[in-house]
Amino acid sequence: MAPAATKYLLLTPSDVPARSSDWEIIGAFNPGVAEIDGRVAMLVRVAERPRECRGGCVGLPRWIAGTGPVIDWASQDAIEFLDPRVVRIRETGLVRLTFVSHLQICWLRRATNRFCVDEWGVRFEPVHEWEEYGVEDPRITFLDGRYWVTYVAVSRHGVVTALASTTDFQSFERHGILFPTENKDVVLFPERIGEDVVALHRPNGCTPFARPSMWLARSPDFVHWGQHQPLFTGRSEWETSRVGAGAPPLRIGQGWLEIYHGNHPTPRSEANSVGAYHGAAMLLDRDRPERILARSNEPVLSPSEPYEREGFVPNVVFPTAVFQRGEMLEIFYGAADTNVAVAELPLQSVVGSLAPLD
Ligand code: MAN
């Protein structure tokens, strides 16, 4: 049975100041979370779209480094809406996003148990051409004395995962692309295993021999990656479309607890729907994390609250960070590609709900 979770909303788009009256914030979601000097820092993905409407046209945003977001106008007849996030240009067959994302630093205010935007307004914005359609979905791991941020970068070159690092969440060093197109949902383990830095990643090939699946890779130095191994393709119905790592793995007594997401295929009746996203858990062997010891047959978290069921992309629970507080787990997640929320649930109820992989 799925463990019972207590859920709280932590940040909504209205908590983030708009850049100008020309731009609407449609979501502040999918956060990377870290503890630093007794404070809780969050890098949250802020998705913006233009407010301006031009008859018969759709504005497709793109980021120019040093300038900020600009708009490419496309005739409505020239494009096809695939889902709320994506349009296809009929002539080229290529897709564009209807919004552009950057990352905003926020801090937890304990008195209210809500996040608020950094007082200096520090942001992590696109700077490369390969980030021009936005930087998205950061995950944060503390290792070797730094906070490492894996994030998705989207552009005319495709969808890649890149790396940045920081010690203070005020300035960031960029380390370039780790996994080229198409690769998302990259998380780093918070300890070296043997000598190696270890990552879970999610390559997505164009030739559909496989569904998008989770893989494991190793690196001596965070930048050079190899020893790739397939780890997991969804098995249960609720994850049969795609799976991906969610939070960086958490070390518990029994091994590594990985909170991942699974997506359910779109029922034909729901036009332009991406289908529900659920949170689930798997337990990986401590020394050989390519071995799955057990996993969820049923999701641990599913969209149930209004702020998870309604929003820019309805029915999405997208976990991106996890912490252990005593007996409890705190799972931070994006809700409906609109808000940030946290779910609290007993660690043992999650571990107890896992079943061996048959
Ligand atoms: C994809 C990614 C995420 C997003 C989910 C749900 O997996 O683009 O950023 O949250 O879909 O829309």
PDB file of C-alpha atoms in Angstrom, residues 5-156:
ATOM      1  CA  ALA A   5       2.002  11.579   3.158  1.00  0.00           C
ATOM      2  CA  THR A   6       1.365  15.032   4.622  1.00  0.00           C
ATOM      3  CA  LYS A   7       1.820  17.637   1.904  1.00  0.00           C
ATOM      4  CA  TYR A   8       2.464  21.402   2.134  1.00  0.00           C
ATOM      5  CA  LEU A   9       2.689  24.072  -0.526  1.00  0.00           C
ATOM      6  CA  LEU A  10       6.018  25.952  -0.225  1.00  0.00           C
ATOM      7  CA  LEU A  11       6.154  28.378  -3.156  1.00  0.00           C
ATOM      8  CA  THR A  12       3.783  29.565  -5.862  1.00  0.00           C
ATOM      9  CA  PRO A  13       4.407  31.737  -8.945  1.00  0.00           C
ATOM     10  CA  SER A  14       2.999  34.766  -7.096  1.00  0.00           C
ATOM     11  CA  ASP A  15       5.897  34.518  -4.603  1.00  0.00           C
ATOM     12  CA  VAL A  16       8.375  35.336  -7.390  1.00  0.00           C
ATOM     13  CA  PRO A  17       8.564  38.947  -8.642  1.00  0.00           C
ATOM     14  CA  ALA A  18       7.801  39.269 -12.364  1.00  0.00           C
ATOM     15  CA  ARG A  19      10.647  40.557 -14.545  1.00  0.00           C
ATOM     16  CA  SER A  20       8.332  43.173 -16.079  1.00  0.00           C
ATOM     17  CA  SER A  21       4.689  43.608 -16.976  1.00  0.00           C
ATOM     18  CA  ASP A  22       5.508  42.030 -20.384  1.00  0.00           C
ATOM     19  CA  TRP A  23       6.200  38.626 -18.876  1.00  0.00           C
ATOM     20  CA  GLU A  24       3.961  36.251 -16.939  1.00  0.00           C
ATOM     21  CA  ILE A  25       5.410  33.686 -14.539  1.00  0.00           C
ATOM     22  CA  ILE A  26       3.497  30.506 -15.272  1.00  0.00           C
ATOM     23  CA  GLY A  27       5.389  28.288 -12.870  1.00  0.00           C
ATOM     24  CA  ALA A  28       7.959  28.180 -10.069  1.00  0.00           C
ATOM     25  CA  PHE A  29       8.581  24.452  -9.700  1.00  0.00           C
ATOM     26  CA  ASN A  30      10.971  21.448  -9.818  1.00  0.00           C
ATOM     27  CA  PRO A  31      13.398  22.729  -7.150  1.00  0.00           C
ATOM     28  CA  GLY A  32      16.914  21.689  -6.209  1.00  0.00           C
ATOM     29  CA  VAL A  33      17.241  21.952  -2.424  1.00  0.00           C
ATOM     30  CA  ALA A  34      20.345  22.044  -0.200  1.00  0.00           C
ATOM     31  CA  GLU A  35      21.261  22.724   3.413  1.00  0.00           C
ATOM     32  CA  ILE A  36      23.990  25.312   3.900  1.00  0.00           C
ATOM     33  CA  ASP A  37      25.178  26.734   7.247  1.00  0.00           C
ATOM     34  CA  GLY A  38      21.913  25.799   8.978  1.00  0.00           C
ATOM     35  CA  ARG A  39      19.768  27.365   6.237  1.00  0.00           C
ATOM     36  CA  VAL A  40      17.784  25.676   3.485  1.00  0.00           C
ATOM     37  CA  ALA A  41      18.543  26.996  -0.011  1.00  0.00           C
ATOM     38  CA  MET A  42      16.446  26.281  -3.052  1.00  0.00           C
ATOM     39  CA  LEU A  43      17.172  26.772  -6.729  1.00  0.00           C
ATOM     40  CA  VAL A  44      13.762  26.868  -8.310  1.00  0.00           C
ATOM     41  CA  ARG A  45      12.891  26.724 -11.995  1.00  0.00           C
ATOM     42  CA  VAL A  46      10.937  29.844 -13.007  1.00  0.00           C
ATOM     43  CA  ALA A  47       9.081  29.505 -16.317  1.00  0.00           C
ATOM     44  CA  GLU A  48       7.954  32.699 -18.063  1.00  0.00           C
ATOM     45  CA  ARG A  49       5.938  33.403 -21.157  1.00  0.00           C
ATOM     46  CA  PRO A  50       5.146  36.642 -22.971  1.00  0.00           C
ATOM     47  CA  ARG A  51       1.905  38.429 -22.074  1.00  0.00           C
ATOM     48  CA  GLU A  52       1.608  40.134 -25.443  1.00  0.00           C
ATOM     49  CA  CYS A  53      -0.928  38.612 -27.842  1.00  0.00           C
ATOM     50  CA  ARG A  54      -0.645  39.236 -31.565  1.00  0.00           C
ATOM     51  CA  GLY A  55      -3.634  38.180 -33.625  1.00  0.00           C
ATOM     52  CA  GLY A  56      -3.044  34.838 -35.337  1.00  0.00           C
ATOM     53  CA  CYS A  57       0.442  34.473 -33.844  1.00  0.00           C
ATOM     54  CA  VAL A  58       2.080  32.607 -30.991  1.00  0.00           C
ATOM     55  CA  GLY A  59       5.084  34.022 -29.147  1.00  0.00           C
ATOM     56  CA  LEU A  60       7.913  31.528 -28.680  1.00  0.00           C
ATOM     57  CA  PRO A  61      10.470  32.817 -26.193  1.00  0.00           C
ATOM     58  CA  ARG A  62      14.233  32.428 -26.437  1.00  0.00           C
ATOM     59  CA  TRP A  63      16.958  33.735 -24.139  1.00  0.00           C
ATOM     60  CA  ILE A  64      19.797  35.906 -25.392  1.00  0.00           C
ATOM     61  CA  ALA A  65      22.689  36.107 -22.922  1.00  0.00           C
ATOM     62  CA  GLY A  66      23.054  39.617 -21.535  1.00  0.00           C
ATOM     63  CA  THR A  67      19.689  40.701 -23.006  1.00  0.00           C
ATOM     64  CA  GLY A  68      17.218  38.309 -21.420  1.00  0.00           C
ATOM     65  CA  PRO A  69      14.174  36.696 -22.990  1.00  0.00           C
ATOM     66  CA  VAL A  70      13.100  37.743 -26.496  1.00  0.00           C
ATOM     67  CA  ILE A  71      10.144  36.535 -28.558  1.00  0.00           C
ATOM     68  CA  ASP A  72      10.048  34.765 -31.926  1.00  0.00           C
ATOM     69  CA  TRP A  73       6.550  35.183 -33.384  1.00  0.00           C
ATOM     70  CA  ALA A  74       5.115  32.218 -35.292  1.00  0.00           C
ATOM     71  CA  SER A  75       1.885  32.177 -37.251  1.00  0.00           C
ATOM     72  CA  GLN A  76      -0.703  29.937 -35.585  1.00  0.00           C
ATOM     73  CA  ASP A  77      -1.218  28.159 -38.923  1.00  0.00           C
ATOM     74  CA  ALA A  78       2.465  27.307 -39.066  1.00  0.00           C
ATOM     75  CA  ILE A  79       2.510  25.405 -35.781  1.00  0.00           C
ATOM     76  CA  GLU A  80       0.813  22.515 -34.060  1.00  0.00           C
ATOM     77  CA  PHE A  81       0.269  22.390 -30.251  1.00  0.00           C
ATOM     78  CA  LEU A  82       1.567  19.039 -28.960  1.00  0.00           C
ATOM     79  CA  ASP A  83       0.862  19.658 -25.261  1.00  0.00           C
ATOM     80  CA  PRO A  84       0.797  22.768 -23.010  1.00  0.00           C
ATOM     81  CA  ARG A  85       4.610  22.850 -23.096  1.00  0.00           C
ATOM     82  CA  VAL A  86       5.537  22.169 -26.684  1.00  0.00           C
ATOM     83  CA  VAL A  87       4.633  23.283 -30.238  1.00  0.00           C
ATOM     84  CA  ARG A  88       5.836  21.783 -33.510  1.00  0.00           C
ATOM     85  CA  ILE A  89       6.764  24.002 -36.466  1.00  0.00           C
ATOM     86  CA  ARG A  90       4.964  22.319 -39.364  1.00  0.00           C
ATOM     87  CA  GLU A  91       7.532  23.249 -42.015  1.00  0.00           C
ATOM     88  CA  THR A  92      10.610  21.894 -40.226  1.00  0.00           C
ATOM     89  CA  GLY A  93       9.050  19.338 -37.882  1.00  0.00           C
ATOM     90  CA  LEU A  94      11.159  20.844 -35.073  1.00  0.00           C
ATOM     91  CA  VAL A  95       9.680  21.721 -31.694  1.00  0.00           C
ATOM     92  CA  ARG A  96       9.851  24.840 -29.497  1.00  0.00           C
ATOM     93  CA  LEU A  97       8.761  25.555 -25.938  1.00  0.00           C
ATOM     94  CA  THR A  98       5.935  27.974 -25.172  1.00  0.00           C
ATOM     95  CA  PHE A  99       7.929  29.383 -22.205  1.00  0.00           C
ATOM     96  CA  VAL A 100      11.536  29.920 -21.183  1.00  0.00           C
ATOM     97  CA  SER A 101      13.014  29.020 -17.780  1.00  0.00           C
ATOM     98  CA  HIS A 102      15.778  30.308 -15.541  1.00  0.00           C
ATOM     99  CA  LEU A 103      16.682  29.367 -11.955  1.00  0.00           C
ATOM    100  CA  GLN A 104      16.000  31.610  -8.975  1.00  0.00           C
ATOM    101  CA  ILE A 105      17.669  31.262  -5.557  1.00  0.00           C
ATOM    102  CA  CYS A 106      15.218  31.132  -2.612  1.00  0.00           C
ATOM    103  CA  TRP A 107      15.623  30.529   1.121  1.00  0.00           C
ATOM    104  CA  LEU A 108      13.336  28.766   3.579  1.00  0.00           C
ATOM    105  CA  ARG A 109      11.756  31.115   6.109  1.00  0.00           C
ATOM    106  CA  ARG A 110      11.205  28.894   9.137  1.00  0.00           C
ATOM    107  CA  ALA A 111       8.606  31.159  10.807  1.00  0.00           C
ATOM    108  CA  THR A 112       6.170  30.651   7.937  1.00  0.00           C
ATOM    109  CA  ASN A 113       7.543  27.375   6.509  1.00  0.00           C
ATOM    110  CA  ARG A 114       7.524  28.982   3.060  1.00  0.00           C
ATOM    111  CA  PHE A 115      10.355  29.836   0.686  1.00  0.00           C
ATOM    112  CA  CYS A 116      11.122  33.437  -0.221  1.00  0.00           C
ATOM    113  CA  VAL A 117      13.229  34.816  -3.038  1.00  0.00           C
ATOM    114  CA  ASP A 118      16.878  35.647  -2.218  1.00  0.00           C
ATOM    115  CA  GLU A 119      17.143  39.225  -0.937  1.00  0.00           C
ATOM    116  CA  TRP A 120      19.785  40.050  -3.581  1.00  0.00           C
ATOM    117  CA  GLY A 121      17.629  38.452  -6.257  1.00  0.00           C
ATOM    118  CA  VAL A 122      20.438  36.086  -7.313  1.00  0.00           C
ATOM    119  CA  ARG A 123      19.496  34.027 -10.372  1.00  0.00           C
ATOM    120  CA  PHE A 124      21.118  31.410 -12.556  1.00  0.00           C
ATOM    121  CA  GLU A 125      20.257  32.408 -16.132  1.00  0.00           C
ATOM    122  CA  PRO A 126      21.037  31.026 -19.597  1.00  0.00           C
ATOM    123  CA  VAL A 127      24.377  32.239 -20.966  1.00  0.00           C
ATOM    124  CA  HIS A 128      25.189  29.767 -23.757  1.00  0.00           C
ATOM    125  CA  GLU A 129      23.450  29.236 -27.085  1.00  0.00           C
ATOM    126  CA  TRP A 130      22.824  25.663 -25.891  1.00  0.00           C
ATOM    127  CA  GLU A 131      20.737  27.155 -23.050  1.00  0.00           C
ATOM    128  CA  GLU A 132      18.677  29.527 -25.217  1.00  0.00           C
ATOM    129  CA  TYR A 133      15.281  27.845 -24.649  1.00  0.00           C
ATOM    130  CA  GLY A 134      15.945  27.715 -20.918  1.00  0.00           C
ATOM    131  CA  VAL A 135      17.685  26.098 -17.976  1.00  0.00           C
ATOM    132  CA  GLU A 136      15.467  23.694 -16.044  1.00  0.00           C
ATOM    133  CA  ASP A 137      15.026  21.146 -13.257  1.00  0.00           C
ATOM    134  CA  PRO A 138      18.145  21.575 -11.068  1.00  0.00           C
ATOM    135  CA  ARG A 139      19.247  18.854  -8.650  1.00  0.00           C
ATOM    136  CA  ILE A 140      21.825  19.642  -5.953  1.00  0.00           C
ATOM    137  CA  THR A 141      24.411  17.327  -4.354  1.00  0.00           C
ATOM    138  CA  PHE A 142      27.040  18.285  -1.757  1.00  0.00           C
ATOM    139  CA  LEU A 143      30.260  16.385  -2.437  1.00  0.00           C
ATOM    140  CA  ASP A 144      33.994  17.095  -2.075  1.00  0.00           C
ATOM    141  CA  GLY A 145      33.261  20.443  -0.362  1.00  0.00           C
ATOM    142  CA  ARG A 146      31.013  21.977  -3.063  1.00  0.00           C
ATOM    143  CA  TYR A 147      27.358  22.024  -4.025  1.00  0.00           C
ATOM    144  CA  TRP A 148      27.054  20.495  -7.509  1.00  0.00           C
ATOM    145  CA  VAL A 149      24.039  21.500  -9.574  1.00  0.00           C
ATOM    146  CA  THR A 150      23.012  19.288 -12.489  1.00  0.00           C
ATOM    147  CA  TYR A 151      20.494  21.062 -14.704  1.00  0.00           C
ATOM    148  CA  VAL A 152      18.751  20.587 -18.043  1.00  0.00           C
ATOM    149  CA  ALA A 153      19.575  23.006 -20.864  1.00  0.00           C
ATOM    150  CA  VAL A 154      17.273  23.233 -23.889  1.00  0.00           C
ATOM    151  CA  SER A 155      18.140  24.819 -27.241  1.00  0.00           C
ATOM    152  CA  ARG A 156      18.214  24.411 -31.027  1.00  0.00           C
TER     153      ARG A 156
END
